[in-house]
Amino acid sequence: MRAYIEENLIVIRKYLKKRKKFTSKANNESIMEEFKEWSKDPLPKTESIWTLPDLTRNERLKNFCRSIKKEIR
């Protein structure tokens, strides 16, 4: 999972670098503020990585709730 996330971060960082060239200074600051948590720093090697599943489909939501044994109404 860590390698998958690292690869995605590389793609996102490249996109941000290109995007910054075509946006205003105020927009650049907003974008970098939004992504400051991970835009420059690598993922810590000692911490666990938590990801959330895609719950946009109702059956996935039900399955997820079943797996954590909680009902959402």
PDB file of C-alpha atoms in Angstrom:
ATOM      1  CA  MET A   1       0.000   0.000   0.000  1.00  0.00           C
ATOM      2  CA  ARG A   2       2.827   2.406   0.865  1.00  0.00           C
ATOM      3  CA  ALA A   3       4.417   2.032  -2.593  1.00  0.00           C
ATOM      4  CA  TYR A   4       1.052   2.654  -4.268  1.00  0.00           C
ATOM      5  CA  ILE A   5       0.534   5.857  -2.264  1.00  0.00           C
ATOM      6  CA  GLU A   6       4.093   7.020  -2.971  1.00  0.00           C
ATOM      7  CA  GLU A   7       3.530   6.549  -6.721  1.00  0.00           C
ATOM      8  CA  ASN A   8       0.287   8.529  -6.570  1.00  0.00           C
ATOM      9  CA  LEU A   9       1.974  11.336  -4.640  1.00  0.00           C
ATOM     10  CA  ILE A  10       4.679  11.575  -7.303  1.00  0.00           C
ATOM     11  CA  VAL A  11       2.021  11.994 -10.000  1.00  0.00           C
ATOM     12  CA  ILE A  12       0.170  14.617  -7.938  1.00  0.00           C
ATOM     13  CA  ARG A  13       3.379  16.548  -7.181  1.00  0.00           C
ATOM     14  CA  LYS A  14       4.222  16.648 -10.904  1.00  0.00           C
ATOM     15  CA  TYR A  15       0.730  17.924 -11.685  1.00  0.00           C
ATOM     16  CA  LEU A  16       0.991  20.624  -9.003  1.00  0.00           C
ATOM     17  CA  LYS A  17       4.359  21.741 -10.335  1.00  0.00           C
ATOM     18  CA  LYS A  18       2.901  22.170 -13.840  1.00  0.00           C
ATOM     19  CA  ARG A  19      -0.306  23.749 -12.530  1.00  0.00           C
ATOM     20  CA  LYS A  20       1.583  26.405 -10.561  1.00  0.00           C
ATOM     21  CA  LYS A  21       3.026  27.771 -13.804  1.00  0.00           C
ATOM     22  CA  PHE A  22      -0.410  28.696 -15.152  1.00  0.00           C
ATOM     23  CA  THR A  23      -2.236  30.030 -12.088  1.00  0.00           C
ATOM     24  CA  SER A  24      -2.074  33.328 -10.242  1.00  0.00           C
ATOM     25  CA  LYS A  25      -0.017  33.798  -7.092  1.00  0.00           C
ATOM     26  CA  ALA A  26      -3.137  33.822  -4.905  1.00  0.00           C
ATOM     27  CA  ASN A  27      -4.371  30.571  -6.456  1.00  0.00           C
ATOM     28  CA  ASN A  28      -0.913  28.997  -6.081  1.00  0.00           C
ATOM     29  CA  GLU A  29      -0.892  29.850  -2.391  1.00  0.00           C
ATOM     30  CA  SER A  30      -4.378  28.376  -1.980  1.00  0.00           C
ATOM     31  CA  ILE A  31      -3.432  25.173  -3.768  1.00  0.00           C
ATOM     32  CA  MET A  32      -0.235  24.710  -1.790  1.00  0.00           C
ATOM     33  CA  GLU A  33      -2.015  25.490   1.490  1.00  0.00           C
ATOM     34  CA  GLU A  34      -4.577  22.805   0.685  1.00  0.00           C
ATOM     35  CA  PHE A  35      -1.874  20.225  -0.052  1.00  0.00           C
ATOM     36  CA  LYS A  36       0.831  21.341   2.388  1.00  0.00           C
ATOM     37  CA  GLU A  37       0.522  18.240   4.554  1.00  0.00           C
ATOM     38  CA  TRP A  38       2.025  15.981   1.926  1.00  0.00           C
ATOM     39  CA  SER A  39       3.225  18.128  -0.970  1.00  0.00           C
ATOM     40  CA  LYS A  40       6.880  18.251   0.142  1.00  0.00           C
ATOM     41  CA  ASP A  41       7.400  15.815   2.989  1.00  0.00           C
ATOM     42  CA  PRO A  42       7.775  12.094   2.325  1.00  0.00           C
ATOM     43  CA  LEU A  43       5.521   9.643   4.113  1.00  0.00           C
ATOM     44  CA  PRO A  44       6.867   8.703   7.553  1.00  0.00           C
ATOM     45  CA  LYS A  45       8.254   5.162   7.504  1.00  0.00           C
ATOM     46  CA  THR A  46       7.196   4.348  11.050  1.00  0.00           C
ATOM     47  CA  GLU A  47       3.555   5.464  10.970  1.00  0.00           C
ATOM     48  CA  SER A  48       0.639   3.396   9.754  1.00  0.00           C
ATOM     49  CA  ILE A  49      -1.192   4.559   6.657  1.00  0.00           C
ATOM     50  CA  TRP A  50      -4.967   4.703   6.816  1.00  0.00           C
ATOM     51  CA  THR A  51      -7.056   4.988   3.705  1.00  0.00           C
ATOM     52  CA  LEU A  52     -10.791   5.191   3.309  1.00  0.00           C
ATOM     53  CA  PRO A  53     -12.624   2.969   0.863  1.00  0.00           C
ATOM     54  CA  ASP A  54     -14.723   4.395  -1.959  1.00  0.00           C
ATOM     55  CA  LEU A  55     -18.201   4.459  -0.402  1.00  0.00           C
ATOM     56  CA  THR A  56     -20.027   6.216  -3.228  1.00  0.00           C
ATOM     57  CA  ARG A  57     -21.995   3.111  -4.161  1.00  0.00           C
ATOM     58  CA  ASN A  58     -24.651   1.925  -1.709  1.00  0.00           C
ATOM     59  CA  GLU A  59     -23.547  -1.724  -1.726  1.00  0.00           C
ATOM     60  CA  ARG A  60     -19.970  -0.714  -0.872  1.00  0.00           C
ATOM     61  CA  LEU A  61     -21.235   1.394   2.008  1.00  0.00           C
ATOM     62  CA  LYS A  62     -23.320  -1.497   3.338  1.00  0.00           C
ATOM     63  CA  ASN A  63     -20.402  -3.890   3.016  1.00  0.00           C
ATOM     64  CA  PHE A  64     -18.087  -1.467   4.812  1.00  0.00           C
ATOM     65  CA  CYS A  65     -20.592  -0.950   7.633  1.00  0.00           C
ATOM     66  CA  ARG A  66     -20.996  -4.701   7.951  1.00  0.00           C
ATOM     67  CA  SER A  67     -17.234  -5.140   8.157  1.00  0.00           C
ATOM     68  CA  ILE A  68     -16.948  -2.649  11.005  1.00  0.00           C
ATOM     69  CA  LYS A  69     -20.209  -3.902  12.530  1.00  0.00           C
ATOM     70  CA  LYS A  70     -21.960  -0.555  12.519  1.00  0.00           C
ATOM     71  CA  GLU A  71     -25.211   0.522  10.960  1.00  0.00           C
ATOM     72  CA  ILE A  72     -25.589   3.909   9.308  1.00  0.00           C
ATOM     73  CA  ARG A  73     -29.137   5.166   8.875  1.00  0.00           C
TER      74      ARG A  73
END
